[in-house]
Amino acid sequence: MEIRVFDSEQRVGEAAAARFIEQLRNKPDSVLGMATGSSPLIMYGLLIDACRAGTISFADAVTFNLDEYCGLDAADPHSYHSYMRKNLFDRIDIDPANTHIPNGNAADITAECAAYDAAIESAGGIDLQVLGIGGNGHIGFNEPSDAFSYGTFVVDLAESTIEANKRFFTRAEDVPRRAVTMGVGSIMNARSIVLIATGAKKAQAVRDMIRGGVTPACPASILQNHPDALILLDGPAASLL
């Protein structure tokens, strides 16, 4: 686990974007693991700029997102399908057929989860995965629990996660209570990982991830065992280290 601390959220985003730009320039047909939420937004904006400038191309890239809510149509503005189109996919030269996001409304959700894992394996596995971290230490939607999960699965969201995500919805009761997420094992199979954490609200989770023991009570702590995990922090997020 490599830890870098920067003096601003902007610099964190620049460092994350530089890692993705390096990946695409070295391997244009990379398989990229994508995340949603606030953490990767600066990075996505910089990747859009780099694509438009001709520095990189997503034309041969394949993407797999970490998760999606259950109960939201893909066209719903709160869905992660919509988030990705708005904040990245519709603004770069990627082939939509090469973008993958779990279907939280699948009639057979167990089969959907198995098919998602199979699609990642068929693509050759994820080369570079971006992550955020929840205030309770979750990665993807892997909530604190008694055991680490492996493959993609359906999870009941923790109340703290629902509380944190209600800012994206009109009302707190509109936040879905369940989601489909890659499991911790799926995330750990990525060859390289970049985790972005900014702001004082993430400081305790960051400390538990880096300084605590490896435990499913803090799912992100498993990254201590990854051979190529880059942790990018601003000062407030690193304040308890």
Coordinates of C-alpha atoms in Angstrom, one line a residue:
M1 CA 0.0 0.0 0.0
E2 CA 1.5 3.3 -1.1
I3 CA 0.1 6.5 0.5
R4 CA 0.4 9.9 -0.9
V5 CA -0.9 13.1 0.8
F6 CA -1.6 16.3 -1.2
D7 CA -2.5 19.8 -0.2
S8 CA -5.9 19.9 -1.9
E9 CA -8.7 17.9 -3.3
Q10 CA -7.7 19.1 -6.8
R11 CA -4.2 17.7 -6.5
V12 CA -5.6 14.4 -5.4
G13 CA -7.8 14.3 -8.5
E14 CA -4.9 15.3 -10.7
A15 CA -2.8 12.4 -9.3
A16 CA -5.6 9.9 -9.8
A17 CA -6.1 11.2 -13.4
A18 CA -2.4 10.9 -14.1
R19 CA -2.4 7.2 -13.1
F20 CA -5.4 6.5 -15.4
I21 CA -3.7 8.4 -18.3
E22 CA -0.5 6.4 -17.8
Q23 CA -2.5 3.2 -17.8
L24 CA -4.3 4.1 -21.1
R25 CA -1.2 5.3 -22.8
N26 CA 0.6 2.1 -21.9
K27 CA -2.3 -0.2 -22.7
P28 CA -5.1 1.4 -24.8
D29 CA -7.3 -1.6 -24.4
S30 CA -7.2 -1.5 -20.7
V31 CA -10.0 -2.9 -18.6
L32 CA -10.9 -0.1 -16.1
G33 CA -12.9 -0.4 -12.9
M34 CA -15.1 2.7 -12.3
A35 CA -16.6 4.2 -9.2
T36 CA -19.3 6.8 -8.6
G37 CA -20.0 9.4 -5.9
S38 CA -18.1 12.5 -5.2
S39 CA -14.6 11.1 -5.0
P40 CA -13.7 10.5 -8.7
L41 CA -15.4 13.6 -10.1
I42 CA -12.3 15.7 -10.5
M43 CA -10.5 12.8 -12.0
Y44 CA -13.3 12.2 -14.5
G45 CA -13.2 15.8 -15.5
L46 CA -9.5 15.7 -16.2
L47 CA -9.9 12.4 -18.1
I48 CA -12.5 14.1 -20.3
D49 CA -10.1 17.0 -21.0
A50 CA -7.3 14.6 -21.8
C51 CA -9.5 12.6 -24.2
R52 CA -10.6 15.8 -26.0
A53 CA -7.0 17.0 -26.2
G54 CA -6.0 13.7 -27.9
T55 CA -3.7 12.8 -25.0
I56 CA -5.6 9.5 -24.5
S57 CA -8.4 7.5 -26.1
F58 CA -11.0 5.3 -24.6
A59 CA -11.9 3.8 -28.0
D60 CA -10.4 0.4 -27.2
A61 CA -11.0 0.5 -23.4
V62 CA -13.5 -1.6 -21.5
T63 CA -15.1 -0.5 -18.2
F64 CA -16.8 -2.2 -15.3
N65 CA -18.5 -0.2 -12.6
L66 CA -18.4 -1.3 -9.0
D67 CA -22.1 -1.1 -8.2
E68 CA -25.7 0.0 -8.9
Y69 CA -28.8 0.6 -6.8
C70 CA -31.6 -1.9 -6.8
G71 CA -35.0 -0.5 -7.7
L72 CA -33.9 2.4 -9.9
D73 CA -34.4 2.3 -13.7
A74 CA -31.1 2.9 -15.6
A75 CA -32.6 6.1 -17.0
D76 CA -33.4 7.4 -13.5
P77 CA -31.2 10.5 -12.9
H78 CA -30.1 9.0 -9.5
S79 CA -28.9 5.7 -11.0
Y80 CA -25.3 5.0 -11.5
H81 CA -26.0 4.4 -15.2
S82 CA -27.1 8.0 -15.5
Y83 CA -24.2 9.2 -13.3
M84 CA -21.6 7.5 -15.5
R85 CA -23.2 8.8 -18.8
K86 CA -23.4 12.4 -17.4
N87 CA -19.9 12.5 -15.8
L88 CA -17.9 10.5 -18.2
F89 CA -19.2 8.1 -20.9
D90 CA -21.2 10.6 -22.9
R91 CA -18.2 13.0 -23.0
I92 CA -15.4 10.6 -24.2
D93 CA -14.8 8.4 -27.2
I94 CA -15.7 5.1 -25.5
D95 CA -17.9 2.5 -27.2
P96 CA -21.1 2.2 -25.1
A97 CA -21.0 -1.5 -25.8
N98 CA -17.8 -1.7 -23.8
T99 CA -19.2 -0.1 -20.7
H100 CA -20.7 -2.4 -18.0
I101 CA -22.8 -1.6 -14.9
P102 CA -24.6 -4.1 -12.8
N103 CA -28.4 -4.4 -13.4
G104 CA -30.0 -3.8 -10.0
N105 CA -33.4 -4.7 -11.5
A106 CA -32.6 -8.0 -13.0
A107 CA -35.4 -10.6 -12.7
D108 CA -32.9 -13.1 -11.5
I109 CA -30.5 -11.1 -9.5
T110 CA -28.3 -14.1 -8.5
A111 CA -27.8 -14.9 -12.2
E112 CA -27.0 -11.2 -12.9
C113 CA -24.3 -11.2 -10.2
A114 CA -22.7 -14.4 -11.6
A115 CA -22.9 -13.1 -15.2
Y116 CA -21.2 -9.8 -14.1
D117 CA -18.3 -11.7 -12.6
A118 CA -18.1 -13.9 -15.6
A119 CA -18.0 -10.8 -17.9
I120 CA -15.1 -9.4 -15.9
E121 CA -13.2 -12.7 -16.2
S122 CA -13.9 -12.9 -19.9
A123 CA -12.5 -9.4 -20.4
G124 CA -9.2 -10.6 -18.8
G125 CA -9.8 -9.0 -15.4
I126 CA -9.6 -5.4 -14.3
D127 CA -6.3 -3.7 -14.9
L128 CA -6.9 -0.6 -12.8
Q129 CA -9.7 0.0 -10.3
V130 CA -10.6 3.4 -8.8
L131 CA -12.2 3.4 -5.4
G132 CA -13.6 5.8 -2.9
I133 CA -14.2 5.0 0.8
G134 CA -17.3 5.4 2.8
G135 CA -17.3 7.0 6.2
N136 CA -17.8 3.5 7.7
G137 CA -14.9 2.1 5.7
H138 CA -16.9 0.5 2.9
I139 CA -15.5 0.1 -0.6
G140 CA -18.0 -0.4 -3.5
F141 CA -21.1 -1.1 -1.4
N142 CA -19.3 -3.7 0.7
E143 CA -20.6 -2.7 4.1
P144 CA -18.9 -3.6 7.5
S145 CA -19.8 -7.1 8.3
D146 CA -18.6 -10.3 10.0
A147 CA -16.9 -11.7 6.8
F148 CA -15.4 -10.4 3.6
S149 CA -17.5 -11.2 0.5
Y150 CA -16.0 -12.5 -2.7
G151 CA -18.1 -12.1 -5.9
T152 CA -20.7 -9.6 -7.0
F153 CA -23.8 -9.8 -4.7
V154 CA -26.8 -7.9 -3.4
V155 CA -26.3 -5.9 -0.2
D156 CA -28.5 -4.2 2.3
L157 CA -27.1 -0.7 2.6
A158 CA -26.1 0.5 6.1
E159 CA -28.0 3.4 7.6
S160 CA -24.8 5.5 7.6
T161 CA -24.5 4.9 3.8
I162 CA -28.1 5.8 3.2
E163 CA -27.6 9.0 5.3
A164 CA -24.4 9.9 3.4
N165 CA -26.1 9.4 0.0
K166 CA -29.4 11.2 0.8
R167 CA -27.7 14.5 -0.4
F168 CA -28.1 13.1 -4.0
F169 CA -31.9 12.6 -3.6
T170 CA -34.8 14.9 -3.0
R171 CA -35.8 13.0 0.1
A172 CA -34.0 10.6 2.4
E173 CA -36.8 8.1 1.9
D174 CA -36.0 8.1 -1.8
V175 CA -32.6 6.5 -1.3
P176 CA -32.6 2.8 -2.3
R177 CA -32.0 0.4 0.6
R178 CA -30.3 -2.3 -1.5
A179 CA -27.6 -2.4 -4.2
V180 CA -25.6 -4.8 -6.4
T181 CA -21.9 -4.5 -5.7
M182 CA -18.7 -6.2 -6.6
G183 CA -17.5 -8.1 -3.6
V184 CA -14.2 -7.4 -1.8
G185 CA -12.7 -10.4 -3.6
S186 CA -13.6 -9.1 -7.0
I187 CA -12.0 -5.7 -6.1
M188 CA -8.9 -7.4 -4.8
N189 CA -8.5 -9.2 -8.1
A190 CA -7.8 -5.9 -9.9
R191 CA -4.1 -5.7 -10.9
S192 CA -3.8 -2.1 -9.6
I193 CA -6.0 0.0 -7.4
V194 CA -6.3 3.7 -6.8
L195 CA -8.3 4.9 -3.8
I196 CA -9.3 8.5 -3.4
A197 CA -10.3 10.0 -0.1
T198 CA -10.7 13.7 0.7
G199 CA -12.2 15.7 3.6
A200 CA -12.2 15.3 7.3
K201 CA -15.3 13.2 7.3
K202 CA -13.2 10.4 5.8
A203 CA -10.3 10.7 8.3
Q204 CA -11.4 8.0 10.7
A205 CA -12.2 5.5 7.9
V206 CA -8.8 6.3 6.4
R207 CA -7.0 5.7 9.7
D208 CA -8.8 2.4 10.2
M209 CA -8.0 1.3 6.6
I210 CA -4.3 2.0 7.0
R211 CA -3.4 1.7 10.7
G212 CA -6.0 -0.8 11.9
G213 CA -6.0 -4.5 11.5
V214 CA -7.4 -6.2 8.4
T215 CA -11.0 -6.8 9.3
P216 CA -14.4 -7.0 7.5
A217 CA -15.5 -4.4 10.1
C218 CA -13.6 -2.0 7.9
P219 CA -13.8 -3.5 4.4
A220 CA -11.2 -1.1 3.0
S221 CA -8.6 -2.5 5.3
I222 CA -8.2 -5.5 3.0
L223 CA -6.3 -3.2 0.7
Q224 CA -3.3 -3.6 3.1
N225 CA -2.9 -7.0 1.4
H226 CA -3.1 -5.8 -2.2
P227 CA 0.3 -5.8 -4.0
D228 CA -0.4 -2.5 -5.9
A229 CA -2.8 -0.2 -4.0
L230 CA -2.2 3.6 -4.3
I231 CA -4.0 5.6 -1.6
L232 CA -4.4 9.3 -2.5
L233 CA -5.4 11.7 0.3
D234 CA -5.8 15.3 1.0
G235 CA -4.6 16.8 4.3
P236 CA -8.0 16.6 6.2
A237 CA -8.5 12.9 5.1
A238 CA -5.0 12.1 6.4
S239 CA -5.3 14.1 9.6
L240 CA -5.6 11.0 11.9
L241 CA -2.6 9.1 10.5

